PDB file of C-alpha atoms in Angstrom:
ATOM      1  CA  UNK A  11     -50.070 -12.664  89.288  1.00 46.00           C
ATOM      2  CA  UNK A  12     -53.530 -10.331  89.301  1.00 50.00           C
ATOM      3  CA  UNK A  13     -51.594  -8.097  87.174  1.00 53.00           C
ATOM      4  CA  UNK A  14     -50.785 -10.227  84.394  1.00 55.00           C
ATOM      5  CA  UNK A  15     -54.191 -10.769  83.423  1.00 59.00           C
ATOM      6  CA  UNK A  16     -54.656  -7.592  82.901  1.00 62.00           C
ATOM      7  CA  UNK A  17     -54.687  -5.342  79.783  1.00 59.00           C
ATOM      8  CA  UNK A  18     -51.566  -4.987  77.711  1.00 63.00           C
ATOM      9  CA  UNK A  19     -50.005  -1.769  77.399  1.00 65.00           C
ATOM     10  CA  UNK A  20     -50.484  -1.305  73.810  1.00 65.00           C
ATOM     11  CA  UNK A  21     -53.964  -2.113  73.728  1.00 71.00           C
ATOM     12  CA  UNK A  22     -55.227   0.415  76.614  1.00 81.00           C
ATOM     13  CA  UNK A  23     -58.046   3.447  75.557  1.00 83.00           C
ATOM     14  CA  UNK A  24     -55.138   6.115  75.521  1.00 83.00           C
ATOM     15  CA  UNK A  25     -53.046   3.765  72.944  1.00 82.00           C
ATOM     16  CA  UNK A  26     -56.575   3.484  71.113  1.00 85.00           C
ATOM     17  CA  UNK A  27     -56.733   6.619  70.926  1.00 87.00           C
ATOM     18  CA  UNK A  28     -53.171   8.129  70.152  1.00 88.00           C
ATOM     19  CA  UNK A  29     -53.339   5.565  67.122  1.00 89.00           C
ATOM     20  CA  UNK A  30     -56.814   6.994  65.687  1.00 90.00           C
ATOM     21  CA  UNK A  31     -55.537  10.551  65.699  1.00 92.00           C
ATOM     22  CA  UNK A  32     -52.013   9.363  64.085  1.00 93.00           C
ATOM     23  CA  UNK A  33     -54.620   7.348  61.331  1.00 94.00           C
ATOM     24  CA  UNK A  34     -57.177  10.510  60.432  1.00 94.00           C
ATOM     25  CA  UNK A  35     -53.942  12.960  60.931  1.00 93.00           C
ATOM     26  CA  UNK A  36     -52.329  10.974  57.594  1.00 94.00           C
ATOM     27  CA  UNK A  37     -56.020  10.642  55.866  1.00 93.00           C
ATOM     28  CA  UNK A  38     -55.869  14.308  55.810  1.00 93.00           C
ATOM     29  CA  UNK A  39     -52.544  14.488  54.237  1.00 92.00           C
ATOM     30  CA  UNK A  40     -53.224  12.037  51.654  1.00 91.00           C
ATOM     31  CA  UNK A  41     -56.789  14.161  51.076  1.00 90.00           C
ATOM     32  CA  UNK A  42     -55.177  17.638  50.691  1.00 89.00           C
ATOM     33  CA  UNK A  43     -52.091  15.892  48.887  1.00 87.00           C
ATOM     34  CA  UNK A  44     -54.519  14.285  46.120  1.00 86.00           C
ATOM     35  CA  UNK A  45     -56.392  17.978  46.192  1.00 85.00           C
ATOM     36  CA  UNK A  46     -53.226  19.530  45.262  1.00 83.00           C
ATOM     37  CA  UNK A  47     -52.617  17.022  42.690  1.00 82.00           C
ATOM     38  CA  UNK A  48     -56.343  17.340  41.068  1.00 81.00           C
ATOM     39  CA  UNK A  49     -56.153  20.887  41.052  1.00 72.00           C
ATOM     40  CA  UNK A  50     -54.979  22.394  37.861  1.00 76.00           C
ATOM     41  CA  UNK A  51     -51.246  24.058  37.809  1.00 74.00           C
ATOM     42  CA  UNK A  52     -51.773  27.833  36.077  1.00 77.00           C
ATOM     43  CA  UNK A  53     -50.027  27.761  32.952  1.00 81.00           C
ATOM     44  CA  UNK A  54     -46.528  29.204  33.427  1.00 82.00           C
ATOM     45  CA  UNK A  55     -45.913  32.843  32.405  1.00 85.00           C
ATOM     46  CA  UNK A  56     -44.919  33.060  28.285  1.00 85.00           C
ATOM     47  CA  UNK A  57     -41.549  33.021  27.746  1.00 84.00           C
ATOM     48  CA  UNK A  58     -40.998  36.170  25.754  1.00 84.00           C
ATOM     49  CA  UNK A  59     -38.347  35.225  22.281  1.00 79.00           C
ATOM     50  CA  UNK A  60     -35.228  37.357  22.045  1.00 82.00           C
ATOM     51  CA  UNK A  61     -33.708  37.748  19.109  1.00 81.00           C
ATOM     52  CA  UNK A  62     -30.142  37.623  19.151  1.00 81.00           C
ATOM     53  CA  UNK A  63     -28.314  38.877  16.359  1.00 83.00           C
ATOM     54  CA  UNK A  64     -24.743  37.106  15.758  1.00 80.00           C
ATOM     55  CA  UNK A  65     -21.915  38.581  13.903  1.00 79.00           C
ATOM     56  CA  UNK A  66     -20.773  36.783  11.602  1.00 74.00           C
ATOM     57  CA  UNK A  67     -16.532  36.535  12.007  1.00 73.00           C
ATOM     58  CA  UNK A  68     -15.485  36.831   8.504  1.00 68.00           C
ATOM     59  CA  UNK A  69     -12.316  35.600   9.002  1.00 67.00           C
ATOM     60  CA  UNK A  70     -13.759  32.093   9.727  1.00 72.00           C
ATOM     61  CA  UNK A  71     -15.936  32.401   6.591  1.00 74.00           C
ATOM     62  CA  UNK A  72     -14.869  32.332   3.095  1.00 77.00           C
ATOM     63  CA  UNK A  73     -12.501  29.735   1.184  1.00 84.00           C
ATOM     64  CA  UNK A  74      -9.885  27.907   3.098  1.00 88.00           C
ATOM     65  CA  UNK A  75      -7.678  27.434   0.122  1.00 90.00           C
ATOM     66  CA  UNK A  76      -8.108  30.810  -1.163  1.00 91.00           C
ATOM     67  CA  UNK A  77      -6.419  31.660   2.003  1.00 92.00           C
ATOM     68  CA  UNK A  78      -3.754  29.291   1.840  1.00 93.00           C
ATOM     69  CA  UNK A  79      -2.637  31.021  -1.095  1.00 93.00           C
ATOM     70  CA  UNK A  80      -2.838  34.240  -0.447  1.00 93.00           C
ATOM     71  CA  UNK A  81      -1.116  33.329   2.896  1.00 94.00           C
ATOM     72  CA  UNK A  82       1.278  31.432   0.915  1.00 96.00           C
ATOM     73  CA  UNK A  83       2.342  34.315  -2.066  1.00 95.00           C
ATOM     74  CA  UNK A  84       2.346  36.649   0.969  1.00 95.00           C
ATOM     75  CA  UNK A  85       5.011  34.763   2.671  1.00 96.00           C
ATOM     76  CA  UNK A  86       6.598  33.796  -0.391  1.00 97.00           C
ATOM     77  CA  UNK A  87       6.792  37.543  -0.918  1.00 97.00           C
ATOM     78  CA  UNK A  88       8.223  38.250   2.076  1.00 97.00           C
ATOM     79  CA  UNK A  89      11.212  35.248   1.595  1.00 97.00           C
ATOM     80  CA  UNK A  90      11.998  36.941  -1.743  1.00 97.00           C
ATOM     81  CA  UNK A  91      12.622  40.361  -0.454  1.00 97.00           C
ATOM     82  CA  UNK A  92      14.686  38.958   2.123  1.00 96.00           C
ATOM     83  CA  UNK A  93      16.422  36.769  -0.271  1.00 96.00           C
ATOM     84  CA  UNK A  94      17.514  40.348  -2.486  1.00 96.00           C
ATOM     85  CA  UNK A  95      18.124  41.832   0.937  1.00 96.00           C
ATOM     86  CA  UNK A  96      20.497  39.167   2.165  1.00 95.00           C
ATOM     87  CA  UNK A  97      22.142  39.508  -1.674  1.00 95.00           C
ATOM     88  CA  UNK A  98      22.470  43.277  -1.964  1.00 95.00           C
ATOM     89  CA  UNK A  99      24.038  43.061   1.872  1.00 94.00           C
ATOM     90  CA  UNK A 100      26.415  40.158   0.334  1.00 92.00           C
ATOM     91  CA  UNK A 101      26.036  38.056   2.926  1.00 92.00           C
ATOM     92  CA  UNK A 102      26.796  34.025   2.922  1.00 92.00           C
ATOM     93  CA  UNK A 103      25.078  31.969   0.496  1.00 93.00           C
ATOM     94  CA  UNK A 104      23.780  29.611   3.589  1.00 95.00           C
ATOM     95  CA  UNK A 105      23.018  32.656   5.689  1.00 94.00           C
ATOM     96  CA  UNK A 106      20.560  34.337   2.486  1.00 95.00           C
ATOM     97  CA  UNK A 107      19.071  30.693   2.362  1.00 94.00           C
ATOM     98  CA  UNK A 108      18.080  30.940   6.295  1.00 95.00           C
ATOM     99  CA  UNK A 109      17.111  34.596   6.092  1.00 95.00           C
ATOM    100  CA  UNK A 110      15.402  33.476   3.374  1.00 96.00           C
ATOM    101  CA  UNK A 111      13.471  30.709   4.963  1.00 96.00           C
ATOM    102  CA  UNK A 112      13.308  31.682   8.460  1.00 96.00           C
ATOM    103  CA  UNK A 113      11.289  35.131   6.955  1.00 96.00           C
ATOM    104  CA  UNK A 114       9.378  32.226   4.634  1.00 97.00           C
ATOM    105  CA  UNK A 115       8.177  30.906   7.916  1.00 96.00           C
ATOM    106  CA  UNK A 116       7.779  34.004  10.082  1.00 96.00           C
ATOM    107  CA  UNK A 117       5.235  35.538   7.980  1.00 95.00           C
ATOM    108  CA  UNK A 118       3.129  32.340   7.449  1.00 94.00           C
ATOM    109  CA  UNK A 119       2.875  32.007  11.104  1.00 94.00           C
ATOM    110  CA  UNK A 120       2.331  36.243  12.008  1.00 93.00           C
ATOM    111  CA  UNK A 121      -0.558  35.825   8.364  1.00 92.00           C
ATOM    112  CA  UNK A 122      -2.731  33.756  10.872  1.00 89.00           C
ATOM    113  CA  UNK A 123      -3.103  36.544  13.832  1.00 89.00           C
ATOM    114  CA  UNK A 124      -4.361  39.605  14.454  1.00 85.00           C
ATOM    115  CA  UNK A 125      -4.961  42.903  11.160  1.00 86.00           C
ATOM    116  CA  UNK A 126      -3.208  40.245   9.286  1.00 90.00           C
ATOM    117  CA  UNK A 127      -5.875  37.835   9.473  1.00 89.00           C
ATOM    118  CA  UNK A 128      -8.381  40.268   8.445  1.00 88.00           C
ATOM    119  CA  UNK A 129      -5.601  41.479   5.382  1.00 91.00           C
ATOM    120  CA  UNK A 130      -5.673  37.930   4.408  1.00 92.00           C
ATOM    121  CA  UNK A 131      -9.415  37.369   4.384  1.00 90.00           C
ATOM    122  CA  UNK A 132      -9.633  40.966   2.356  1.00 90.00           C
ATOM    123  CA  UNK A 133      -7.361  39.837  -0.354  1.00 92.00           C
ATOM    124  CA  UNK A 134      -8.699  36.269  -0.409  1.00 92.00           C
ATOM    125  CA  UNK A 135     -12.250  37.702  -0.868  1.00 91.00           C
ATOM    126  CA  UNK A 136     -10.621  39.802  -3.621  1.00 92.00           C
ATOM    127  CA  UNK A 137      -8.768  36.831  -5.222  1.00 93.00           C
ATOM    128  CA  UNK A 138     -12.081  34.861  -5.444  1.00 93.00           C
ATOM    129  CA  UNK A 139     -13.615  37.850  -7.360  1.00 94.00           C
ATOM    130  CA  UNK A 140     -10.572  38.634  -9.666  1.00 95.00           C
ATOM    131  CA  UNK A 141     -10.803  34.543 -10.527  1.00 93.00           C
ATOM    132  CA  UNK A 142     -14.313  34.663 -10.976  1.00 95.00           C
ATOM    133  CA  UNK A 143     -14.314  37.204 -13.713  1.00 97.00           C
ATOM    134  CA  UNK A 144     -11.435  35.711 -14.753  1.00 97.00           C
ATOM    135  CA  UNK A 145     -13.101  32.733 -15.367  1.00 97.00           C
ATOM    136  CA  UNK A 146     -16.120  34.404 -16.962  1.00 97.00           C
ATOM    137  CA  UNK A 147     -14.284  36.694 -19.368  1.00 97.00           C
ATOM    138  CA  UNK A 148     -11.993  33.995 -20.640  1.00 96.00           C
ATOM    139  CA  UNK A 149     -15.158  31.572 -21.095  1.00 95.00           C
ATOM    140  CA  UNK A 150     -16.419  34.392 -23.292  1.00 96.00           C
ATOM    141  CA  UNK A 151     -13.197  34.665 -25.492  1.00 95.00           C
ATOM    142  CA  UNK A 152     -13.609  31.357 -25.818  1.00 94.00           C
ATOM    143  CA  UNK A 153     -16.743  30.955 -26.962  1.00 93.00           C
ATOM    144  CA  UNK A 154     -16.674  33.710 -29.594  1.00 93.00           C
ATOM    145  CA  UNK A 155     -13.233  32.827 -30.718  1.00 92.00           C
ATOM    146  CA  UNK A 156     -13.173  28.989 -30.656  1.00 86.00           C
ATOM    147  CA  UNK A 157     -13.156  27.369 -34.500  1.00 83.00           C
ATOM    148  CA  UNK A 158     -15.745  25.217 -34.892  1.00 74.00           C
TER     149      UNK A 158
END
């Protein structure tokens, strides 16, 4: 019974003493962790522009209809000479009709890929410019010539 009345275990000088080093142990961490955090970060290095230079695809650019129909009379083109083909070989009336169509479709499709793209976007560029002048010279005719 003498030894319950003694000291606990937690409360002896070494227990004391472990916790006091475990308390200024995290003071000093906070201390050099709020140090850090006061201290001013240097500025980060300047990020140097680059200039990039894109090229622009100029088959996505231009007018969308204007290639429709050049894609369009290009096929259409295409049917007819296999149409007078199909004739001059004196084939079947239904077989000219599905040479006809089948070369119709063919070309529409093969107009969307590859030097054919860039044909199409060549002679839609040239279409625009043809109308444009178009349109200019025949406003002209008509404003000189129009009876007022």
């Amino acid at each position: 019974m003498a030894m319950s009345r003694g000291r606990p275990a937690f409360a002896t000088d070494d227990w004391m003493l472990e916790q006091q080093l475990r308390a200024e142990v995290e003071a000093e961490g906070w201390r050099s962790l709020r140090q850090k955090l006061a201290a001013p970060e240097p500025p980060p290095p300047p990020i140097q522009a680059t200039v990039v230079q894109v090229q622009a695809d100029h088959n996505s650019t231009g007018s969308t209809i204007l290639k429709a129909l050049v894609r369009f009379i290009l096929a259409a083109f295409a049917a007819y000479l296999a149409w007078i083909a199909g004739v001059d070989a004196r084939l079947g009336e239904f077989d000219v009709w599905m040479a006809t169509g089948s070369t119709f479709a063919v070309v529409l499709a093969l107009s969307m890929f590859g030097a054919a793209r860039g044909f199409v976007h060549a002679a839609a560029e040239t279409m625009r410019w043809i109308l444009l002048i178009g349109i200019g010279f025949g406003a002209t005719w008509l404003a000189f010539n129009l009876p007022l």
